[in-house]
Short mmCIF file of C-alpha atoms in Angstrom, two decimals:
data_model
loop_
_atom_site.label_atom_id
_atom_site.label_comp_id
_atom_site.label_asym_id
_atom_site.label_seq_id
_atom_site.Cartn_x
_atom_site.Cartn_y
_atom_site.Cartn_z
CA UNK A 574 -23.32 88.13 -48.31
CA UNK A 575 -23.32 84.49 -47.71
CA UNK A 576 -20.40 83.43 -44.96
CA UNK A 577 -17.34 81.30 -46.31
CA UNK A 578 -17.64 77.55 -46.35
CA UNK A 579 -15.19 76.58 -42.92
CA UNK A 580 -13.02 74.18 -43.85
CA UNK A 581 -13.32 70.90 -41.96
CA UNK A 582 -9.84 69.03 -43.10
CA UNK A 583 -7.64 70.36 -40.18
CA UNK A 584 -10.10 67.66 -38.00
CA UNK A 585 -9.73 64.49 -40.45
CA UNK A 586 -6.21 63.60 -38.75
CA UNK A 587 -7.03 63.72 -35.13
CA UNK A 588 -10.29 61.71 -35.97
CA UNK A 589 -8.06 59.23 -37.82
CA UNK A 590 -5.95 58.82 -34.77
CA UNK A 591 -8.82 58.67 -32.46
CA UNK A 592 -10.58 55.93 -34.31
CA UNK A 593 -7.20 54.01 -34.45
CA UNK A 594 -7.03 54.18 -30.67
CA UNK A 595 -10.20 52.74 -30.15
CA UNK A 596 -9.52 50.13 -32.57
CA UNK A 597 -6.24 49.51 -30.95
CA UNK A 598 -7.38 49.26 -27.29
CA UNK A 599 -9.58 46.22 -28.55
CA UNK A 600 -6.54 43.89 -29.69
CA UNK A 601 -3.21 43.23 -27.81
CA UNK A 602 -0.37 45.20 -28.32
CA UNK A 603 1.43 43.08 -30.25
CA UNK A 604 -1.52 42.55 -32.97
CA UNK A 605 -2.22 46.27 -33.34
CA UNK A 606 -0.30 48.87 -31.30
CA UNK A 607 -1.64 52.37 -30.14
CA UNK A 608 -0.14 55.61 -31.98
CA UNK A 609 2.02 56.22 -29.36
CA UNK A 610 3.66 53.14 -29.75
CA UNK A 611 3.88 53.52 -33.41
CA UNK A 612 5.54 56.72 -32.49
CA UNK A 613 7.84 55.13 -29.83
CA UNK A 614 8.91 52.97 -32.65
CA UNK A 615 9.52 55.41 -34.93
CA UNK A 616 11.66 57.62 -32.60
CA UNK A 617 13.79 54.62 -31.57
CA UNK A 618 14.96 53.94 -35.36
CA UNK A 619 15.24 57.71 -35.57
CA UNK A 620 17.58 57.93 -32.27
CA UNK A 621 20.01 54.71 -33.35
CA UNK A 622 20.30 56.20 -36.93
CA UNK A 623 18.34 53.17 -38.68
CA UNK A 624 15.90 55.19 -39.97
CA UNK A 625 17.07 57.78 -42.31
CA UNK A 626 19.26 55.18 -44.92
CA UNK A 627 15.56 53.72 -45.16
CA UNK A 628 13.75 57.14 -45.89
CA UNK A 629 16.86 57.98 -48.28
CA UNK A 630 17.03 54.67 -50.15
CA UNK A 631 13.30 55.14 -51.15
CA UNK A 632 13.34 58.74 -52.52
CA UNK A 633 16.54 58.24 -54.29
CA UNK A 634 15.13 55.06 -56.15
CA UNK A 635 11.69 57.10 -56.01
CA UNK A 636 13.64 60.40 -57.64
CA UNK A 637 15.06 58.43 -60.25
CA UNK A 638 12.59 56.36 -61.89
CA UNK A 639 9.70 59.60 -61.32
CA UNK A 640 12.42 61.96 -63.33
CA UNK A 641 13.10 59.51 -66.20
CA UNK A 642 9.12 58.49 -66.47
CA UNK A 643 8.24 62.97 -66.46
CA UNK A 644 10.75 62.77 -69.24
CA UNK A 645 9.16 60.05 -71.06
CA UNK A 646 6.19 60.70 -70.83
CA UNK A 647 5.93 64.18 -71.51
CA UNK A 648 8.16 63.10 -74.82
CA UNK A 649 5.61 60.22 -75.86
CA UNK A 650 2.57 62.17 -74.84
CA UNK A 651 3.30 65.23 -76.46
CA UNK A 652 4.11 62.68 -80.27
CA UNK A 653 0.89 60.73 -79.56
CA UNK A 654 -1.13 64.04 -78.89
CA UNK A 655 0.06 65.51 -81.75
CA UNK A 656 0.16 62.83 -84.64
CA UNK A 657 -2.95 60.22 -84.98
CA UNK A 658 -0.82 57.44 -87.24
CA UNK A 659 1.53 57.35 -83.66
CA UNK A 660 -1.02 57.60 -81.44
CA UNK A 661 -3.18 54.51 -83.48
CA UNK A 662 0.11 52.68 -83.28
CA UNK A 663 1.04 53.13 -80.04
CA UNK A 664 -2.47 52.68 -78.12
CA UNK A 665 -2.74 49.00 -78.02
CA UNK A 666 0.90 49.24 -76.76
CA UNK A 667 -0.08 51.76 -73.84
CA UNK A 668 -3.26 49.60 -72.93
CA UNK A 669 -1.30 46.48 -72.74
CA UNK A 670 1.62 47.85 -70.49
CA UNK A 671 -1.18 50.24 -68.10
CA UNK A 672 -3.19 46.56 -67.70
CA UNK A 673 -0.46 44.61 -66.30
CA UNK A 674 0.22 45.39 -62.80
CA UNK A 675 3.72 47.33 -62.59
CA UNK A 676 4.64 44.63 -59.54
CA UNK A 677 4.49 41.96 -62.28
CA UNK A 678 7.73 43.24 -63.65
CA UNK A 679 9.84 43.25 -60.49
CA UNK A 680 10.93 39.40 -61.03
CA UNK A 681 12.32 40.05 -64.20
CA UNK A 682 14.03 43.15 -63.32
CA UNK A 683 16.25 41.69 -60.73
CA UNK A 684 16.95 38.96 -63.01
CA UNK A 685 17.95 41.60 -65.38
CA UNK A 686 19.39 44.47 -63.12
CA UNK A 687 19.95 42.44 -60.12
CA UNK A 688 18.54 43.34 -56.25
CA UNK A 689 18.89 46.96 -55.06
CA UNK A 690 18.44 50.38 -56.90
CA UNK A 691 17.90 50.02 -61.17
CA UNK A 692 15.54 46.89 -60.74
CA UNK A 693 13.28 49.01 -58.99
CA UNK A 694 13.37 52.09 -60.96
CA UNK A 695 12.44 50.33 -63.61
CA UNK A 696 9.60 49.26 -62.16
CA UNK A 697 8.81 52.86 -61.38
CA UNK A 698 9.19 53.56 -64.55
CA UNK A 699 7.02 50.96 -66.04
CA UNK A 700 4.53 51.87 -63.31
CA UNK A 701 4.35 55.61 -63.93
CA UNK A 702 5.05 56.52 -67.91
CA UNK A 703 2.35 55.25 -69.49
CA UNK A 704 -0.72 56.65 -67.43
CA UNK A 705 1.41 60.46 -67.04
CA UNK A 706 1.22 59.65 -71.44
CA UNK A 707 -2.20 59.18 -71.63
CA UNK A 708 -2.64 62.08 -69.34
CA UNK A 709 -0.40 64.21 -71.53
CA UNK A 710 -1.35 63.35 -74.83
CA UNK A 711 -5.35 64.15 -73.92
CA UNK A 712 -3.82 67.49 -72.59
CA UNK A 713 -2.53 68.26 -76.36
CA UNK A 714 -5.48 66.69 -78.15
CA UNK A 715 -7.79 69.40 -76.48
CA UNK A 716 -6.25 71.93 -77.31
CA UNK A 717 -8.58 74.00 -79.77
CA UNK A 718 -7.19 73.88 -83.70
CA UNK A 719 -8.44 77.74 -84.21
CA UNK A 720 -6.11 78.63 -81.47
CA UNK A 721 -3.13 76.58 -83.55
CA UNK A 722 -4.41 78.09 -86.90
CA UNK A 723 -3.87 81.48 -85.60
CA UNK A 724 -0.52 81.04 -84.28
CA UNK A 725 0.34 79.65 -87.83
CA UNK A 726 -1.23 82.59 -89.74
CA UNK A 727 1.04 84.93 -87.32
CA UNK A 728 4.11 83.08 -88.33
CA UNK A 729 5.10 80.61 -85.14
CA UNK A 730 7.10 78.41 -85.67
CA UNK A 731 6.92 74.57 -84.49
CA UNK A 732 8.95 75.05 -81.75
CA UNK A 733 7.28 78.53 -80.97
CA UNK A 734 3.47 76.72 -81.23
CA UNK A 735 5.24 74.09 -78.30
CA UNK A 736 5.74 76.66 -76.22
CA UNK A 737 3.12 79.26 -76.51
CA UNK A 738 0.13 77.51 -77.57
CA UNK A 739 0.05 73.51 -76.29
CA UNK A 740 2.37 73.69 -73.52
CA UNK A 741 0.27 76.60 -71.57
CA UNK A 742 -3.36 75.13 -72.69
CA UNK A 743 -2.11 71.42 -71.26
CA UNK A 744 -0.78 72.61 -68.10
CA UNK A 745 -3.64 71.29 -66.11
CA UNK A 746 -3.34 67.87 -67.72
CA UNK A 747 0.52 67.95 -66.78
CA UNK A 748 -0.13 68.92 -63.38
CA UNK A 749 -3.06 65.96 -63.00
CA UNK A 750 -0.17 63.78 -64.77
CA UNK A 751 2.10 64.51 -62.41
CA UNK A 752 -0.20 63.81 -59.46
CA UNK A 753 -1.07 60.81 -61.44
CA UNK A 754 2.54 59.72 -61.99
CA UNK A 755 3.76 60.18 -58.50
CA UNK A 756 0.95 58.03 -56.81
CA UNK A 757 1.37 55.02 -58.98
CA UNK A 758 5.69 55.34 -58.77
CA UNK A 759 4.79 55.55 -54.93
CA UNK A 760 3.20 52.65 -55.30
CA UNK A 761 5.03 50.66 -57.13
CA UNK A 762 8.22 51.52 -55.30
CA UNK A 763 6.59 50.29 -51.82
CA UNK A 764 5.84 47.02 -53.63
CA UNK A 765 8.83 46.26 -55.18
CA UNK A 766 10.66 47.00 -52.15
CA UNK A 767 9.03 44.31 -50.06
CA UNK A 768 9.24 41.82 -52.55
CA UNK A 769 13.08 42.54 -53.58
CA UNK A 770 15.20 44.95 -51.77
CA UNK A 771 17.85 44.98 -48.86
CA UNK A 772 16.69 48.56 -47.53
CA UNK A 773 13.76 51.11 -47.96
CA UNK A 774 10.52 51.70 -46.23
CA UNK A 775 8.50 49.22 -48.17
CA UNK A 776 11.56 46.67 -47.00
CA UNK A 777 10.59 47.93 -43.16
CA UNK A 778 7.25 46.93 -44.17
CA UNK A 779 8.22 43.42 -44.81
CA UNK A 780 10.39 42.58 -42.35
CA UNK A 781 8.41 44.08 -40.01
CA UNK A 782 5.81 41.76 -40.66
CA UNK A 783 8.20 38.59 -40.76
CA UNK A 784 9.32 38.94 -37.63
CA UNK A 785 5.94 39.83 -36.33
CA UNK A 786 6.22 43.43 -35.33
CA UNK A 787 3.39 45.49 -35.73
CA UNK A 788 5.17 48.63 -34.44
CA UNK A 789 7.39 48.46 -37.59
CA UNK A 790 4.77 47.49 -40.06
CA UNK A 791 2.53 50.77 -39.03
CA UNK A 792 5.73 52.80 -38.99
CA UNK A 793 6.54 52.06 -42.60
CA UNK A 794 3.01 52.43 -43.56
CA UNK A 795 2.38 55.83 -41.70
CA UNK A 796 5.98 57.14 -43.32
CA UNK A 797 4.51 56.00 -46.91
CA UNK A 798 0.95 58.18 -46.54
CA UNK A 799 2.76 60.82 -44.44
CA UNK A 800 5.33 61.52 -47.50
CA UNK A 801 2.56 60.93 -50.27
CA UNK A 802 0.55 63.70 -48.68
CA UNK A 803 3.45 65.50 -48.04
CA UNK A 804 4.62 65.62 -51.40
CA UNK A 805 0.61 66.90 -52.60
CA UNK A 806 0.16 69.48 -50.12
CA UNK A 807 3.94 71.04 -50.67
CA UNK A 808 5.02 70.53 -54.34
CA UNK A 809 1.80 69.45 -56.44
CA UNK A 810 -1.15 72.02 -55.33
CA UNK A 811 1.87 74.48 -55.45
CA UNK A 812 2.46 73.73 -58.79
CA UNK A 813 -1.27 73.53 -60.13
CA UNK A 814 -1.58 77.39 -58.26
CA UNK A 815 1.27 78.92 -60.08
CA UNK A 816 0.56 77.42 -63.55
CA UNK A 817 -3.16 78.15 -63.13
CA UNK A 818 -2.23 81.45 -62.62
CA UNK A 819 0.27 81.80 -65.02
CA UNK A 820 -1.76 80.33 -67.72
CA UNK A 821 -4.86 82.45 -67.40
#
């Protein structure tokens, strides 16, 4: 009986942090600070109550533009997936907006919307719909037609053949969406943060690195990976467990 594989991704972090220490203890403080400074940094915004309207701004604008893209794209995935004439119509469409880099719409958001929280949903939005669609719609194109045939012959309905036969064989392509979604809202919100926005991690990122403090600029950047892996490791490989289950 061969032995289990041991799994080597406990050691990845401490091997980051080493390597970052080494780095660190070539270049002054100043330029590129040790983890323990980082972490110095990070309690002292935590202590004078600085740091938690950042973390809150970001997934409140994060929550809202990742819920209304989910929604849209599971609606304009599901139409594409299902009907070719939309899908031909609405694929140059999908390539143009997924080829123009979601930061390229903050300007013209806060012209629209203004500085603070809807300019940068929208670019959320914009950043995360369209590939969570694509994602979605191949999820329903898959699906196998004798498995839809049958469900006709037994007499489902449309909104019965939704439910029981392309929602459960598309579940992994909604989790991957998801994952897919997230990353590039994640993304986007970090960037249009630092470019327009009066709070928010990615707005510790910036002025961090006007007024020249490294300490600041690694703490937003280690709060951005730490809550993107967060975020995989507690909600999406939970989700892709349970549906995998529950679809087979």
């Amino acid at each position: 009986m061969r032995r289990p594989t041991p799994n080597w991704g406990w050691a990845s972090l401490p091997c980051l942090l080493l390597a970052w220490s080494l780095l660190a203890s070539r270049f002054p403080a100043y330029i590129l600070p040790q983890p323990w400074e980082v972490a110095l940094e990070g309690w002292r915004w935590a202590r004078n109550g600085s740091l938690w309207p950042q973390l809150g701004a970001s997934l409140t604008e994060e929550l809202g533009g990742f819920s209304a893209a989910v929604l849209g794209a599971l609606l304009l995935g599901t139409a594409t997936g299902l009907s070719r004439r939309l899908r031909d119509f609405a694929a140059p469409l999908t390539g143009l907006f997924m080829a123009i880099p979601p930061i390229a719409w903050a300007p013209l958001t806060m012209i629209v919307f203004g500085i603070g929280y809807w300019s940068i949903v929208v670019v959320i939005f914009i950043a995360a719909v369209f590939p969570m669609a694509v994602t979605v719609q191949q999820g329903v194109q898959a699906i196998r037609h004798g498995e839809v045939r049958a469900a006709r012959v037994l007499g489902a309905s449309r909104w019965q053949l939704l439910r029981h036969v392309y929602f459960p064989a598309s579940l992994p392509c909604l989790t991957a969406a998801l994952r897919i979604g997230f990353s590039q809202a994640w993304r986007a919100l970090v960037a249009a943060e630092m470019i327009g926005a009066s709070r928010g991690i990615g707005w510790m990122v910036s002025t961090g690195g006007q007024i020249g403090n490294s300490s600041q600029v690694l703490l937003g950047i280690v709060l951005i990976g730490l809550i993107a892996w967060l975020m995989e490791s507690l909600v999406f490989r939970r989700i892709e467990r349970h549906y995998q289950t529950w679809r087979t």
